[in-house]
Coordinates of C-alpha atoms in Angstrom, one line a residue:
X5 CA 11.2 -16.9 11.1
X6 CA 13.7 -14.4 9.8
X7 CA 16.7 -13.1 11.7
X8 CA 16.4 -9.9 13.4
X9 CA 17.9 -7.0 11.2
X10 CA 21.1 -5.8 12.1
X11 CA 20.8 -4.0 15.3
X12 CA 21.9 -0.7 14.0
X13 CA 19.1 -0.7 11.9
X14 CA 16.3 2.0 13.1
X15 CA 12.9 1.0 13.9
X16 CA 10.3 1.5 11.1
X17 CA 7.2 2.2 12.4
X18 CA 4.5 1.8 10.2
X19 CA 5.9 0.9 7.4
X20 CA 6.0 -2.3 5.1
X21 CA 9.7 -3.6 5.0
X22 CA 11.6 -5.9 2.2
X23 CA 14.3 -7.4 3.6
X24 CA 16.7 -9.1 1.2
X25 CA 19.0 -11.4 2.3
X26 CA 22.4 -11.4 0.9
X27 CA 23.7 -14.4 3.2
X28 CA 21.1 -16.5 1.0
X29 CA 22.8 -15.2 -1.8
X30 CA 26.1 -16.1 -1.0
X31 CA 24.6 -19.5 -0.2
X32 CA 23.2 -20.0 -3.6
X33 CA 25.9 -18.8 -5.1
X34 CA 28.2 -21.5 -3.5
X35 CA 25.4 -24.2 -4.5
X36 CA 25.3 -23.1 -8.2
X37 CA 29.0 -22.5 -8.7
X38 CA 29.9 -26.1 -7.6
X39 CA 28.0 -27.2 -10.3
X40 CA 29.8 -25.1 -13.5
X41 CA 33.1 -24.1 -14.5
X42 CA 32.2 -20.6 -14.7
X43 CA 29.4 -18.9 -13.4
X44 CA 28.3 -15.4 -14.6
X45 CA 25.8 -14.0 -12.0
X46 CA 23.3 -12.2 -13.9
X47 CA 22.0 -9.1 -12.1
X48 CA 19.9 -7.4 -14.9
X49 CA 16.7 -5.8 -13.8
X50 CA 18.5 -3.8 -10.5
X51 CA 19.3 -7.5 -9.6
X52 CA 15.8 -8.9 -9.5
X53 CA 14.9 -5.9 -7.7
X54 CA 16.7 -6.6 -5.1
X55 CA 19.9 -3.9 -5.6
X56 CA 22.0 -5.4 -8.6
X57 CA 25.8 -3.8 -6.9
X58 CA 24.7 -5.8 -3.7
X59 CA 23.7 -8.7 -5.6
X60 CA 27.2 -8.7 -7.6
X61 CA 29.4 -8.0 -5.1
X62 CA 27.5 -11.0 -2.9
X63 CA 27.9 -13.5 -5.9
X64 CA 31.6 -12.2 -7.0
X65 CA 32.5 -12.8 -3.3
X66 CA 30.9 -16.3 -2.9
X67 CA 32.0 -18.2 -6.4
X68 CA 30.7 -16.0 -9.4
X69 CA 33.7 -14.8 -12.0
X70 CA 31.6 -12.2 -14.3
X71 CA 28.2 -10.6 -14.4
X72 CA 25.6 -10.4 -16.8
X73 CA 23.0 -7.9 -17.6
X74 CA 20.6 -6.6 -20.4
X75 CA 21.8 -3.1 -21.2
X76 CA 25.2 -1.2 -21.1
X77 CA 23.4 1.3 -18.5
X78 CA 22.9 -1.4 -16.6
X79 CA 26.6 -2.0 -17.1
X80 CA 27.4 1.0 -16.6
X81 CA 25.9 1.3 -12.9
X82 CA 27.9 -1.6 -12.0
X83 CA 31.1 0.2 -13.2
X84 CA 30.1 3.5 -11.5
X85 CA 29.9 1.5 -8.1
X86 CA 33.7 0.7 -8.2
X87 CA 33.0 -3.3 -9.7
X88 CA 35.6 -4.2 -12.1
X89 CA 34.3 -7.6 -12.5
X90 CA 33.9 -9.0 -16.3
X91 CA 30.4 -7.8 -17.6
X92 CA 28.6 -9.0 -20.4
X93 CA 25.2 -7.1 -21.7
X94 CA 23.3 -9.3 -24.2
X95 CA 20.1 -6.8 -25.0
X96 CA 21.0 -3.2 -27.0
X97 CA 19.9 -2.4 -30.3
X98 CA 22.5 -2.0 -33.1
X99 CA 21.7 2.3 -32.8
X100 CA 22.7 2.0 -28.8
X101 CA 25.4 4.2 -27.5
X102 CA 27.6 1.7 -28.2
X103 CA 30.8 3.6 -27.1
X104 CA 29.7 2.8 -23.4
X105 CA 31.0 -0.9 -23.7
X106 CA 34.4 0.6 -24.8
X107 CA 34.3 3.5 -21.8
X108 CA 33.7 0.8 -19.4
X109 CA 34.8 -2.3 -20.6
X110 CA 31.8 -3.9 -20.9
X111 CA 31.2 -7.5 -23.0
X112 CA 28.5 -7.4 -25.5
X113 CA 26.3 -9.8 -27.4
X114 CA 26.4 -9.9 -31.0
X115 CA 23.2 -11.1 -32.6
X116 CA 23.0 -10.1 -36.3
X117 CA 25.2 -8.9 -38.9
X118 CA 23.8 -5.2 -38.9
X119 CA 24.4 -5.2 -34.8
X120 CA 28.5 -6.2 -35.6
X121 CA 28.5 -3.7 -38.1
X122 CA 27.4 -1.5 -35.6
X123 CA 30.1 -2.7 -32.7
X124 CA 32.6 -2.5 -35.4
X125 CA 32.2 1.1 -36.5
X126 CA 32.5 1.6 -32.7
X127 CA 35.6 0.1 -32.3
X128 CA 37.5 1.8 -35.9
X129 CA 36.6 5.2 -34.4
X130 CA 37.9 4.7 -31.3
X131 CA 40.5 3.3 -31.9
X132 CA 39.4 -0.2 -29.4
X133 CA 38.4 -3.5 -30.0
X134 CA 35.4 -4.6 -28.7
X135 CA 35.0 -8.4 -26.9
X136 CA 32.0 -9.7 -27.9
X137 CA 29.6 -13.2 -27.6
X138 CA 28.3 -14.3 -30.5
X139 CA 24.0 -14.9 -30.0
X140 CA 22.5 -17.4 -31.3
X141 CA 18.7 -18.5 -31.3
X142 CA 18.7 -21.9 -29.9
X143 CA 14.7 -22.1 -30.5
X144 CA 13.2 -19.2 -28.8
X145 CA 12.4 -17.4 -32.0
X146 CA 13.5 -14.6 -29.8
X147 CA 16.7 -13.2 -28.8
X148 CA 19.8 -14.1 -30.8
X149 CA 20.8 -15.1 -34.5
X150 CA 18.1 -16.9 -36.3
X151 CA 19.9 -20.1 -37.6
X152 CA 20.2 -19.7 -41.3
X153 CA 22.1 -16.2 -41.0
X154 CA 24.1 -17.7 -37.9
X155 CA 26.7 -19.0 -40.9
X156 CA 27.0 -14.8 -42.2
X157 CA 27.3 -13.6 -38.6
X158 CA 30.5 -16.4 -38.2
X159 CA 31.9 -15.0 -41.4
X160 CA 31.7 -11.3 -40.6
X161 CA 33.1 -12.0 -37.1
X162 CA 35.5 -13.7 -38.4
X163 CA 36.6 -11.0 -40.7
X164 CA 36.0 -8.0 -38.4
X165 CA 38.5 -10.1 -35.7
X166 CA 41.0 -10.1 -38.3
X167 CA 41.0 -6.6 -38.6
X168 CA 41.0 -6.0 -34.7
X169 CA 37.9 -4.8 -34.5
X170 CA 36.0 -7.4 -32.2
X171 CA 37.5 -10.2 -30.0
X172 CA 35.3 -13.3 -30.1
X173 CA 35.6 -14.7 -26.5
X174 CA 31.9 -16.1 -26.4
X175 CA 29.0 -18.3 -28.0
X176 CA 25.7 -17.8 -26.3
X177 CA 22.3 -19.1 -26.9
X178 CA 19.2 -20.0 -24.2
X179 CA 17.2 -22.7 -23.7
X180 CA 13.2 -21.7 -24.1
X181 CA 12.0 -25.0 -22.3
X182 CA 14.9 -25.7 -19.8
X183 CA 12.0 -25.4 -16.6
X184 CA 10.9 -28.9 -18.2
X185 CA 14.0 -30.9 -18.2
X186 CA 11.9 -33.4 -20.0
X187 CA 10.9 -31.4 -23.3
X188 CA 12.7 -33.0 -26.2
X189 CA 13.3 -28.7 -27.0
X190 CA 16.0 -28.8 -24.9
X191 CA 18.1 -31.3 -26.5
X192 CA 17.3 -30.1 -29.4
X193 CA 18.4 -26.8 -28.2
X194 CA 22.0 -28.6 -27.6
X195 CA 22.1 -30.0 -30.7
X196 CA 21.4 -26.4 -32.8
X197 CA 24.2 -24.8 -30.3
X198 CA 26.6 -27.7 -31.1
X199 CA 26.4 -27.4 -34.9
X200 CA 26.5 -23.5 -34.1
X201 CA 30.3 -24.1 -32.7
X202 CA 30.9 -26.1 -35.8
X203 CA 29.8 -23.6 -37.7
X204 CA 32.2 -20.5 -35.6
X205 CA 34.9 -22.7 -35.8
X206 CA 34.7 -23.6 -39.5
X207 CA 34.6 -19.6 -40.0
X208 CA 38.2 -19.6 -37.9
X209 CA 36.6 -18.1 -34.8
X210 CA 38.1 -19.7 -31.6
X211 CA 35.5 -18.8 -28.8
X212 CA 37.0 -19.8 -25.4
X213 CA 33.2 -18.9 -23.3
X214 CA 30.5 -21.2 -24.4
X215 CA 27.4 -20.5 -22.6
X216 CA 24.2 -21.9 -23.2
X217 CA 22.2 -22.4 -20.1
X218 CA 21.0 -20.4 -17.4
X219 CA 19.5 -21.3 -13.8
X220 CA 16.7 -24.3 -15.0
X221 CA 19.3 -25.6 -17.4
X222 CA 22.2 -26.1 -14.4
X223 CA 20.1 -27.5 -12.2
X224 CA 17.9 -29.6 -14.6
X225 CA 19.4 -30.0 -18.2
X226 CA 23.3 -30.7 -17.4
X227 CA 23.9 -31.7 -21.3
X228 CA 23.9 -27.7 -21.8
X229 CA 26.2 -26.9 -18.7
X230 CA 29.8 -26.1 -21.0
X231 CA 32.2 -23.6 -20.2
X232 CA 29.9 -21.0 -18.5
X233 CA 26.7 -20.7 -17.0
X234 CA 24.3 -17.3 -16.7
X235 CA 22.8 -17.9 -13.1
X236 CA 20.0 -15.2 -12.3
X237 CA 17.4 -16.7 -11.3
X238 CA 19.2 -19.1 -8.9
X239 CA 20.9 -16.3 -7.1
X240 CA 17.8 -14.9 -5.3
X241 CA 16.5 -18.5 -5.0
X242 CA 14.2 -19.3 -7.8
X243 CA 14.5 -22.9 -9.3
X244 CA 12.4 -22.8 -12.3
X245 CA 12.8 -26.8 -13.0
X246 CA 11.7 -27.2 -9.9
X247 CA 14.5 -29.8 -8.9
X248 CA 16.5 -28.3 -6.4
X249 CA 15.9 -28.1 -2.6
X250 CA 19.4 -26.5 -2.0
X251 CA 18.4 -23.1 -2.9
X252 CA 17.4 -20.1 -0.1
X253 CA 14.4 -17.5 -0.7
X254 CA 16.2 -13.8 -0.1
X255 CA 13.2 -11.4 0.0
X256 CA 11.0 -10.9 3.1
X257 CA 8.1 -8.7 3.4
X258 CA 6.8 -7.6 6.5
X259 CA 3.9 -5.2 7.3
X260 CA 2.1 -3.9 10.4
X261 CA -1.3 -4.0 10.7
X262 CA -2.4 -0.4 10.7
X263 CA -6.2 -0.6 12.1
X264 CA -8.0 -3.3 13.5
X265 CA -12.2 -3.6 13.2
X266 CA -14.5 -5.8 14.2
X267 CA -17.2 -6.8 12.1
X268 CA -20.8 -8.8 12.1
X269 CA -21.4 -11.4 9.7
X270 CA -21.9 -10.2 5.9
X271 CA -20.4 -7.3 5.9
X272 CA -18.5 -6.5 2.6
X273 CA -15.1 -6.0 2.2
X274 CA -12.9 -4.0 -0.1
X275 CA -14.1 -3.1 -3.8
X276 CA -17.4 -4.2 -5.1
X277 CA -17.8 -6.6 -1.9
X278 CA -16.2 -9.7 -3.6
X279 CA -16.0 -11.1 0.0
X280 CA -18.5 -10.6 2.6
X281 CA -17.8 -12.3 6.0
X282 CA -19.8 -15.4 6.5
X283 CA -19.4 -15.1 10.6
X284 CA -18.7 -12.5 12.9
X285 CA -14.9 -11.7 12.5
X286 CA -11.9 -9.3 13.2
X287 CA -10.4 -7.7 10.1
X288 CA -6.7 -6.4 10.6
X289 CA -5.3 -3.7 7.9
X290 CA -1.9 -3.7 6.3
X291 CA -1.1 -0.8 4.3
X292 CA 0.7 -2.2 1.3
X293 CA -1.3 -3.4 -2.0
X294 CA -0.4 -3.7 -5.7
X295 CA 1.2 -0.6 -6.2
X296 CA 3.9 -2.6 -4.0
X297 CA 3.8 -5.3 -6.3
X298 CA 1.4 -7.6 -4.8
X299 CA -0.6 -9.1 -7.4
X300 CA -4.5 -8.1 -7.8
X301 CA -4.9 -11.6 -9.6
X302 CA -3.9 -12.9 -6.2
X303 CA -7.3 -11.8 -4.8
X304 CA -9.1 -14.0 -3.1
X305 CA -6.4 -16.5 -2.9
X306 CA -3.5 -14.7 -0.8
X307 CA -2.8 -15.6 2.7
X308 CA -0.6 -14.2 5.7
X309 CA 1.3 -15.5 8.7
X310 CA -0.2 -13.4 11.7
X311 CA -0.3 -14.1 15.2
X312 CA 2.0 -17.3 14.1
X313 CA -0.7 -18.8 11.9
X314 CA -2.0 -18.4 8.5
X315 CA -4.8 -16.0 7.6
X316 CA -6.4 -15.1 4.4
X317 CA -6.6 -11.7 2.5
X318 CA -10.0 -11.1 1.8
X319 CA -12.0 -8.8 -0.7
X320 CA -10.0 -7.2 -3.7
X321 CA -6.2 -5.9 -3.6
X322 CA -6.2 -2.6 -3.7
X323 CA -3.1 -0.3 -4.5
X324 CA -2.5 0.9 -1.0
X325 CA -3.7 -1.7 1.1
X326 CA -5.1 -5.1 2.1
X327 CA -7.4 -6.3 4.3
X328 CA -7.3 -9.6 6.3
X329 CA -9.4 -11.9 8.0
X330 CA -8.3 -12.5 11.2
X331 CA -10.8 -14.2 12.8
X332 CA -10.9 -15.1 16.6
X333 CA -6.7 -14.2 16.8
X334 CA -6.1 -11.0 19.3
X335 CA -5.1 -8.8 16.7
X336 CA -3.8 -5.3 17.7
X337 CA -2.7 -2.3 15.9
X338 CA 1.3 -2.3 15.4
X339 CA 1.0 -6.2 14.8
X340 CA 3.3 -7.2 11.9
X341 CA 2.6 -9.3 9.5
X342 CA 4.6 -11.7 7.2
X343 CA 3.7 -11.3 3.8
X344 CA 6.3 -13.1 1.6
X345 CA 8.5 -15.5 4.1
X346 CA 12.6 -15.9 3.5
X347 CA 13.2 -18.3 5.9
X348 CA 16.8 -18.3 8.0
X349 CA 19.9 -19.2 6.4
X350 CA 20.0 -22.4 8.6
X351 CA 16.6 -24.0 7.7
X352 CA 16.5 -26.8 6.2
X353 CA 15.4 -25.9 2.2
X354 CA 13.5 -29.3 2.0
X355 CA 11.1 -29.0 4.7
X356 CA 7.7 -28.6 3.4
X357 CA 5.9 -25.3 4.9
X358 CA 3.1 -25.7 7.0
X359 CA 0.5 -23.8 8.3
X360 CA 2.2 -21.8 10.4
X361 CA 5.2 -21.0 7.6
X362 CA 5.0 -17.6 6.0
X363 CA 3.9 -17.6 2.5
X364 CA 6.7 -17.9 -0.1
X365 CA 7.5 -16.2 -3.5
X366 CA 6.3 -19.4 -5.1
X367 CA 3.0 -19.7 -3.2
X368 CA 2.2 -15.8 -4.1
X369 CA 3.1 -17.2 -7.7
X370 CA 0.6 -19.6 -8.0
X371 CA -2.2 -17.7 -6.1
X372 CA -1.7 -14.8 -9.4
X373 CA -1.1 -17.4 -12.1
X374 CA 2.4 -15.9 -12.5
X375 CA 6.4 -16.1 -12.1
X376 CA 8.0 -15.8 -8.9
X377 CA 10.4 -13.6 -11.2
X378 CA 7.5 -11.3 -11.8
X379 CA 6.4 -11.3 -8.7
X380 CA 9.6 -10.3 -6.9
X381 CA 10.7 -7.9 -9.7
X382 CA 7.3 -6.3 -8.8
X383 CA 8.1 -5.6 -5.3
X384 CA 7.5 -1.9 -5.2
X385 CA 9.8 1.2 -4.1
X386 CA 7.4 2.3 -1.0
X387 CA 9.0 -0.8 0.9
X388 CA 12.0 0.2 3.1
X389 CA 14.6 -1.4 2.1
X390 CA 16.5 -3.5 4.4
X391 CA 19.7 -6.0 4.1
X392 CA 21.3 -8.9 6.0
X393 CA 24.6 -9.3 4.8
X394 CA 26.7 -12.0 3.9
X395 CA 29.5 -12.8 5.8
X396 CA 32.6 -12.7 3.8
X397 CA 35.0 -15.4 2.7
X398 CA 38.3 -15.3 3.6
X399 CA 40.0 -15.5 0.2
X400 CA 37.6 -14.5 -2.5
X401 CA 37.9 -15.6 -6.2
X402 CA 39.3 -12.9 -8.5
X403 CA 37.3 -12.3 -11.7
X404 CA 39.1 -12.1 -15.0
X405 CA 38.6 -12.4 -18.4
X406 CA 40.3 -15.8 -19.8
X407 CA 42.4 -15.0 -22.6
X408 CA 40.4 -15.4 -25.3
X409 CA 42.6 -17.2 -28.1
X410 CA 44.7 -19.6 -26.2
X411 CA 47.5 -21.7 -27.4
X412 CA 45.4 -25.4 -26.9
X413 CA 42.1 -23.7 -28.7
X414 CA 44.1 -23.0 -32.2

């Protein structure tokens, strides 16, 4: 089970509780950061939900060098919060306030010509030149330069760095099939970036940050680890290839049961009776639901740890509660439940959970036909918040920026 909170911490009564766990962030951070020469922890999305300044400062402490993120008010929150780290935001549109990534240093990704033009009339008027990372579309038919412009974008760069406009630090792209290390996309996906560099270089452009893959690509396509990895993902400890068993879950939920009934065979539960009870039984209460961000698709399917062994939600997920089936267990009002299980920071990652394990962010996953992303970016405001933090290294790694044009790359 998870470590007590810190002692300080006042008792919640009543209340559903996230706990996010910042020493497994440090730990995956350590993991992921032996494995690249530069790791940018990306912290977009208020850090998976989990607090993005928390988030940062864990990873900055514990073997990240910069941070990424999808908007410069993302950026900007960062900043506010006193982190000077590098910060790269890879998601505005060409009409954004774009004088935020001078104001407060921010890194931004280029994608198109109009979007440079954009950055550039930014930088003339204030009198600044903007660093940015070129974007290009590696096969998403998504984010990022579509290949046949990709050669105009290098030009105008080019062009606009000569004037001291932009500096080109960066070459981005993603990988769209990197959770399937297999998929002949993602060598592909090399391939396209590869001929991309060619292509920057050929235009005069000497970009120092080449950055192609993000959490599945570190851990499963290493052909597309180069100068700098975007690790997101992998911080709160979601493996989307599915091949690591070094990473750490960070979120725990826990909630109490709030009444406690008992009830005769077929008695309906919850909306529209989807379950009835097939034998006399004890239902136990929990007062969290989907407005919390537990999936309704998970109905029917979703289990608990109570009373130190599993139990199943039964009838519909509703937005302010859940019922479960508790069966013959001596359930009592002010019982807490484990919802989503983190375990501790000493457990051993490739143990298999049994019965008596807390359900995981992957388990709640698969119940909803979803992401564990989406399931933990769900996680809803009501929960109180709660942290256990990492304890500091003794010497952390300072983040700079590289300089971008040095002597060796010209």
């Amino acid at each position: 089970m998870i470590a007590d909170p810190p002692a300080a911490a006042p008792p919640v009564i009543g209340r559903p509780v996230l706990t996010v766990r910042l020493d497994a962030v440090a730990h995956n951070t350590r993991v992921l950061a032996a494995r690249v020469p530069h790791l940018m922890a990306v912290v977009k999305a208020d850090g998976f939900g989990l607090g993005a300044v928390d988030l940062a400062r864990t990873a900055l402490a514990h073997g990240a060098r910069s941070l990424g993120v999808t908007t410069l008010a993302e950026a900007a929150a960062l900043r506010a919060a006193g982190i000077t780290a590098p910060v790269l935001s890879w998601l505005d549109a060409a009409d954004a306030d774009l004088d935020a990534a001078v104001l407060h240093t921010v890194d931004l990704a280029v994608p198109d010509v109009a979007h440079l033009d954009a950055v550039r009339a930014t930088a003339r008027r204030l009198g600044r030149a903007v660093v940015v990372h070129l974007y290009l579309d590696c096969g998403t038919a998504r984010d990022g330069c579509p290949p046949e412009r990709w050669p105009a974008l290098c030009a105008a760069a080019a062009a606009a760095e000569r004037e001291g406009a932009v500096h080109v630090v960066g070459v981005m792209g993603h990988l769209a099939c990197a959770a399937h290390p297999e998929d002949p996309e993602n060598a592909a996906a090399v391939t396209r970036f590869v001929h991309g560099l060619a292509q920057a270089r050929a235009a005069g452009l000497r970009p120092t940050l080449r950055h192609l893959a993000a959490t599945a690509g570190v851990l499963g396509v290493p052909g597309a680890v180069l100068d700098l990895a975007r690790v997101g993902a992998g911080l709160v400890g979601i493996d989307p290839s599915g091949r690591s068993t070094a990473l750490r879950d960070v979120a725990h939920v826990t909630a109490p049961v709030v009444q406690v009934r008992d009830v005769p065979a077929g008695t309906g539960v919850g909306y529209d009776h989807t379950y009835r009870t097939p034998a006399p039984t004890r239902l136990a209460l929990l007062p969290l639901g989907y407005a919390d961000g537990l999936p309704v698709a998970a109905s029917g399917r979703a289990e608990v740890l109570l009373h130190g062994r599993r139990r199943p939600l039964v009838g519909r997920i509703s937005m302010d509660q859940v019922v479960v089936d508790a069966g013959d267990l001596p359930v009592v009002a002010g019982d807490v439940a484990t919802v989503v299980a983190a375990g501790p920071p000493d457990a051993d990652p490739r143990a298999v959970p049994t019965h008596d394990a807390g359900p995981t962010l992957a388990e709640w996953a698969r119940w909803s036909g979803s992401l564990p992303h989406e399931v933990l970016t769900g996680l809803g405001p009501r929960l109180v918040r709660r942290t256990v933090p990492a304890a500091p290294l003794a010497a952390p790694r300072a983040a700079a920026h590289p300089d971008p044009h040095p002597e060796e790359t010209r």
